[in-house]
Amino acid sequence: MSDAVVHVVDDDADARDSLAFLLETADFRVRTYASALAFLSELSEVEPGCVITDVRMPGMTGQELVRRLKAEGSALPVVMITGHGDIPMAVEAMRDGVVDFIEKPFSEARILAALQRALAAAPQPTVSDDQAQVLARMETLSERERQVLDGVVAGHPNKIIARDLGISPRTVEIYRAKLMSKMHADNLAALVRMTLSVRN
Protein backbone atom coordinates (compact mmCIF):
# COMPACT_ATOMS: atom_id res chain seq x y z
CA MET A 1 0.00 0.00 0.00
CA SER A 2 2.90 2.35 0.86
CA ASP A 3 6.23 2.45 2.65
CA ALA A 4 4.44 3.51 5.83
CA VAL A 5 4.42 1.08 8.73
CA VAL A 6 1.51 0.43 11.09
CA HIS A 7 2.88 0.03 14.62
CA VAL A 8 0.48 -2.12 16.67
CA VAL A 9 0.83 -1.71 20.46
CA ASP A 10 -1.25 -4.16 22.51
CA ASP A 11 -0.41 -6.31 25.54
CA ASP A 12 -2.92 -8.99 24.45
CA ALA A 13 -0.87 -11.32 22.22
CA ASP A 14 -3.92 -12.87 20.52
CA ALA A 15 -5.50 -9.49 19.75
CA ARG A 16 -2.14 -8.13 18.57
CA ASP A 17 -1.47 -11.05 16.24
CA SER A 18 -5.04 -11.07 14.93
CA LEU A 19 -4.92 -7.36 14.09
CA ALA A 20 -1.46 -7.69 12.52
CA PHE A 21 -2.73 -10.54 10.32
CA LEU A 22 -5.77 -8.51 9.24
CA LEU A 23 -3.59 -5.53 8.31
CA GLU A 24 -1.00 -7.61 6.49
CA THR A 25 -3.70 -9.24 4.36
CA ALA A 26 -4.78 -5.69 3.47
CA ASP A 27 -1.20 -4.99 2.27
CA PHE A 28 -0.05 -2.90 5.22
CA ARG A 29 3.45 -3.26 6.62
CA VAL A 30 3.10 -4.04 10.32
CA ARG A 31 5.32 -4.07 13.41
CA THR A 32 4.00 -5.24 16.77
CA TYR A 33 4.90 -4.31 20.35
CA ALA A 34 3.75 -5.99 23.58
CA SER A 35 3.64 -2.73 25.54
CA ALA A 36 3.80 1.04 25.25
CA LEU A 37 7.20 1.00 26.95
CA ALA A 38 8.52 -1.52 24.41
CA PHE A 39 7.39 0.79 21.60
CA LEU A 40 8.89 3.89 23.21
CA SER A 41 12.21 2.11 23.71
CA GLU A 42 12.47 1.83 19.92
CA LEU A 43 10.97 5.24 19.10
CA SER A 44 14.19 6.71 17.74
CA GLU A 45 14.38 3.93 15.11
CA VAL A 46 10.66 3.60 14.39
CA GLU A 47 9.78 3.82 10.69
CA PRO A 48 7.29 6.49 9.56
CA GLY A 49 3.63 5.48 9.51
CA CYS A 50 1.04 5.42 12.26
CA VAL A 51 0.28 3.77 15.60
CA ILE A 52 -2.64 1.61 16.69
CA THR A 53 -2.68 1.30 20.46
CA ASP A 54 -4.99 -0.36 22.94
CA VAL A 55 -6.15 1.87 25.79
CA ARG A 56 -5.85 -0.43 28.79
CA MET A 57 -2.35 -1.89 29.14
CA PRO A 58 -0.17 -2.56 32.20
CA GLY A 59 2.80 -0.28 32.80
CA MET A 60 1.61 2.54 30.55
CA THR A 61 -1.87 3.05 29.11
CA GLY A 62 -2.60 3.98 25.51
CA GLN A 63 -3.57 7.49 26.61
CA GLU A 64 -0.28 7.91 28.47
CA LEU A 65 1.53 6.70 25.34
CA VAL A 66 -0.22 9.34 23.21
CA ARG A 67 0.83 12.10 25.63
CA ARG A 68 4.37 10.77 25.77
CA LEU A 69 4.61 10.73 21.95
CA LYS A 70 3.43 14.34 21.89
CA ALA A 71 5.98 15.28 24.55
CA GLU A 72 8.72 13.57 22.51
CA GLY A 73 7.70 15.61 19.47
CA SER A 74 6.59 12.55 17.49
CA ALA A 75 4.32 13.29 14.52
CA LEU A 76 3.07 9.69 14.28
CA PRO A 77 -0.75 9.72 13.98
CA VAL A 78 -2.47 7.44 16.52
CA VAL A 79 -5.62 5.30 16.28
CA MET A 80 -6.84 4.14 19.69
CA ILE A 81 -8.80 0.91 20.24
CA THR A 82 -10.55 -0.27 23.38
CA GLY A 83 -12.86 -2.95 24.67
CA HIS A 84 -14.03 -0.67 27.48
CA GLY A 85 -14.76 2.67 25.84
CA ASP A 86 -16.89 5.43 27.25
CA ILE A 87 -17.68 8.97 26.16
CA PRO A 88 -15.28 10.80 28.52
CA MET A 89 -12.44 8.48 27.49
CA ALA A 90 -13.18 9.00 23.78
CA VAL A 91 -13.34 12.77 24.16
CA GLU A 92 -10.10 12.85 26.17
CA ALA A 93 -8.38 10.76 23.49
CA MET A 94 -9.60 13.09 20.72
CA ARG A 95 -8.43 16.11 22.70
CA ASP A 96 -5.02 14.44 22.98
CA GLY A 97 -4.93 14.33 19.20
CA VAL A 98 -5.74 10.72 18.26
CA VAL A 99 -7.05 10.29 14.71
CA ASP A 100 -9.82 7.90 15.76
CA PHE A 101 -11.17 6.08 18.81
CA ILE A 102 -12.58 2.65 17.99
CA GLU A 103 -14.43 0.28 20.30
CA LYS A 104 -13.97 -3.50 20.04
CA PRO A 105 -15.28 -5.51 18.37
CA PHE A 106 -14.73 -3.44 15.23
CA SER A 107 -15.27 -4.32 11.60
CA GLU A 108 -12.40 -4.69 9.17
CA ALA A 109 -13.79 -1.76 7.15
CA ARG A 110 -13.84 0.49 10.25
CA ILE A 111 -10.21 -0.11 11.22
CA LEU A 112 -8.97 0.13 7.61
CA ALA A 113 -10.80 3.44 7.08
CA ALA A 114 -9.27 4.82 10.29
CA LEU A 115 -5.81 3.70 9.20
CA GLN A 116 -6.10 5.26 5.78
CA ARG A 117 -7.14 8.52 7.43
CA ALA A 118 -4.21 8.28 9.85
CA LEU A 119 -1.68 7.54 7.11
CA ALA A 120 -3.04 10.39 5.03
CA ALA A 121 -2.60 12.82 7.92
CA ALA A 122 0.01 15.28 6.75
CA PRO A 123 2.12 17.21 9.27
CA GLN A 124 0.36 20.43 8.19
CA PRO A 125 -3.01 19.45 6.74
CA THR A 126 -4.99 22.03 4.83
CA VAL A 127 -8.19 22.21 6.81
CA SER A 128 -9.62 25.60 5.89
CA ASP A 129 -12.25 24.16 3.50
CA ASP A 130 -13.15 21.43 5.97
CA GLN A 131 -13.45 23.96 8.79
CA ALA A 132 -15.72 26.14 6.67
CA GLN A 133 -18.00 23.13 6.08
CA VAL A 134 -18.05 22.27 9.78
CA LEU A 135 -18.89 25.87 10.72
CA ALA A 136 -21.68 25.95 8.12
CA ARG A 137 -23.16 22.75 9.57
CA MET A 138 -22.92 24.15 13.10
CA GLU A 139 -24.98 27.14 11.94
CA THR A 140 -27.87 24.73 11.24
CA LEU A 141 -27.99 23.50 14.85
CA SER A 142 -30.70 24.70 17.18
CA GLU A 143 -29.71 26.30 20.47
CA ARG A 144 -30.56 23.10 22.36
CA GLU A 145 -28.56 20.97 19.91
CA ARG A 146 -25.58 23.29 20.45
CA GLN A 147 -25.93 22.88 24.21
CA VAL A 148 -25.96 19.08 23.85
CA LEU A 149 -22.95 19.29 21.51
CA ASP A 150 -21.07 21.36 24.10
CA GLY A 151 -21.82 18.70 26.71
CA VAL A 152 -20.67 15.87 24.44
CA VAL A 153 -17.42 17.65 23.51
CA ALA A 154 -16.80 18.36 27.20
CA GLY A 155 -16.90 14.59 27.72
CA HIS A 156 -20.12 14.48 29.73
CA PRO A 157 -22.33 11.37 29.56
CA ASN A 158 -26.00 11.78 28.55
CA LYS A 159 -27.12 11.61 32.19
CA ILE A 160 -24.99 14.63 33.18
CA ILE A 161 -25.97 16.63 30.07
CA ALA A 162 -29.63 15.88 30.86
CA ARG A 163 -29.23 17.06 34.45
CA ASP A 164 -27.42 20.25 33.41
CA LEU A 165 -30.08 21.13 30.82
CA GLY A 166 -33.07 20.02 32.89
CA ILE A 167 -34.22 17.44 30.32
CA SER A 168 -34.37 13.63 30.26
CA PRO A 169 -31.46 11.42 29.13
CA ARG A 170 -33.75 10.07 26.38
CA THR A 171 -34.29 13.62 25.09
CA VAL A 172 -30.52 14.14 25.09
CA GLU A 173 -30.19 10.97 22.95
CA ILE A 174 -32.69 12.39 20.46
CA TYR A 175 -30.87 15.73 20.25
CA ARG A 176 -27.55 13.92 19.91
CA ALA A 177 -28.86 11.83 17.01
CA LYS A 178 -30.17 14.98 15.31
CA LEU A 179 -26.96 16.95 15.70
CA MET A 180 -24.84 14.01 14.49
CA SER A 181 -27.02 13.86 11.40
CA LYS A 182 -26.79 17.61 10.80
CA MET A 183 -23.01 17.56 11.35
CA HIS A 184 -22.63 14.55 9.01
CA ALA A 185 -20.80 12.64 11.76
CA ASP A 186 -20.79 8.85 11.44
CA ASN A 187 -19.73 8.33 15.04
CA LEU A 188 -18.86 10.12 18.26
CA ALA A 189 -15.15 10.35 17.46
CA ALA A 190 -15.89 12.07 14.14
CA LEU A 191 -18.27 14.52 15.85
CA VAL A 192 -15.70 15.46 18.51
CA ARG A 193 -12.86 15.69 15.97
CA MET A 194 -14.72 18.07 13.62
CA THR A 195 -15.96 20.23 16.50
CA LEU A 196 -12.50 20.55 18.03
CA SER A 197 -11.07 21.38 14.60
CA VAL A 198 -12.96 24.69 14.59
CA ARG A 199 -12.61 25.44 18.29
CA ASN A 200 -8.88 24.93 18.81
Short mmCIF file of N, CA and C in Angstrom, two decimals, residues 7-8 17 33 37 45 70 78 104 129 136 154 198 200:
data_model
loop_
_atom_site.label_atom_id
_atom_site.label_comp_id
_atom_site.label_asym_id
_atom_site.label_seq_id
_atom_site.Cartn_x
_atom_site.Cartn_y
_atom_site.Cartn_z
N HIS A 7 2.29 0.53 13.38
CA HIS A 7 2.88 0.03 14.62
C HIS A 7 1.74 -0.33 15.58
N VAL A 8 1.58 -1.63 15.83
CA VAL A 8 0.48 -2.12 16.67
C VAL A 8 0.99 -2.35 18.09
N ASP A 17 -1.77 -10.22 17.41
CA ASP A 17 -1.47 -11.05 16.24
C ASP A 17 -2.63 -11.05 15.25
N TYR A 33 4.22 -4.58 19.08
CA TYR A 33 4.90 -4.31 20.35
C TYR A 33 3.97 -4.77 21.47
N LEU A 37 5.79 0.78 26.61
CA LEU A 37 7.20 1.00 26.95
C LEU A 37 8.12 0.35 25.93
N GLU A 45 14.15 4.68 16.36
CA GLU A 45 14.38 3.93 15.11
C GLU A 45 13.07 3.54 14.42
N LYS A 70 3.54 12.90 22.12
CA LYS A 70 3.43 14.34 21.89
C LYS A 70 4.58 15.07 22.57
N VAL A 78 -2.09 8.57 15.66
CA VAL A 78 -2.47 7.44 16.52
C VAL A 78 -3.95 7.12 16.37
N LYS A 104 -13.91 -2.10 20.45
CA LYS A 104 -13.97 -3.50 20.04
C LYS A 104 -15.36 -4.03 20.35
N ASP A 129 -10.97 24.52 4.15
CA ASP A 129 -12.25 24.16 3.50
C ASP A 129 -13.09 23.29 4.42
N ALA A 136 -20.38 25.80 8.80
CA ALA A 136 -21.68 25.95 8.12
C ALA A 136 -22.69 24.97 8.70
N ALA A 154 -17.41 18.23 25.87
CA ALA A 154 -16.80 18.36 27.20
C ALA A 154 -16.58 17.00 27.85
N VAL A 198 -12.60 23.28 14.76
CA VAL A 198 -12.96 24.69 14.59
C VAL A 198 -12.92 25.46 15.91
N ASN A 200 -10.25 24.84 18.31
CA ASN A 200 -8.88 24.93 18.81
C ASN A 200 -8.17 26.15 18.26
#
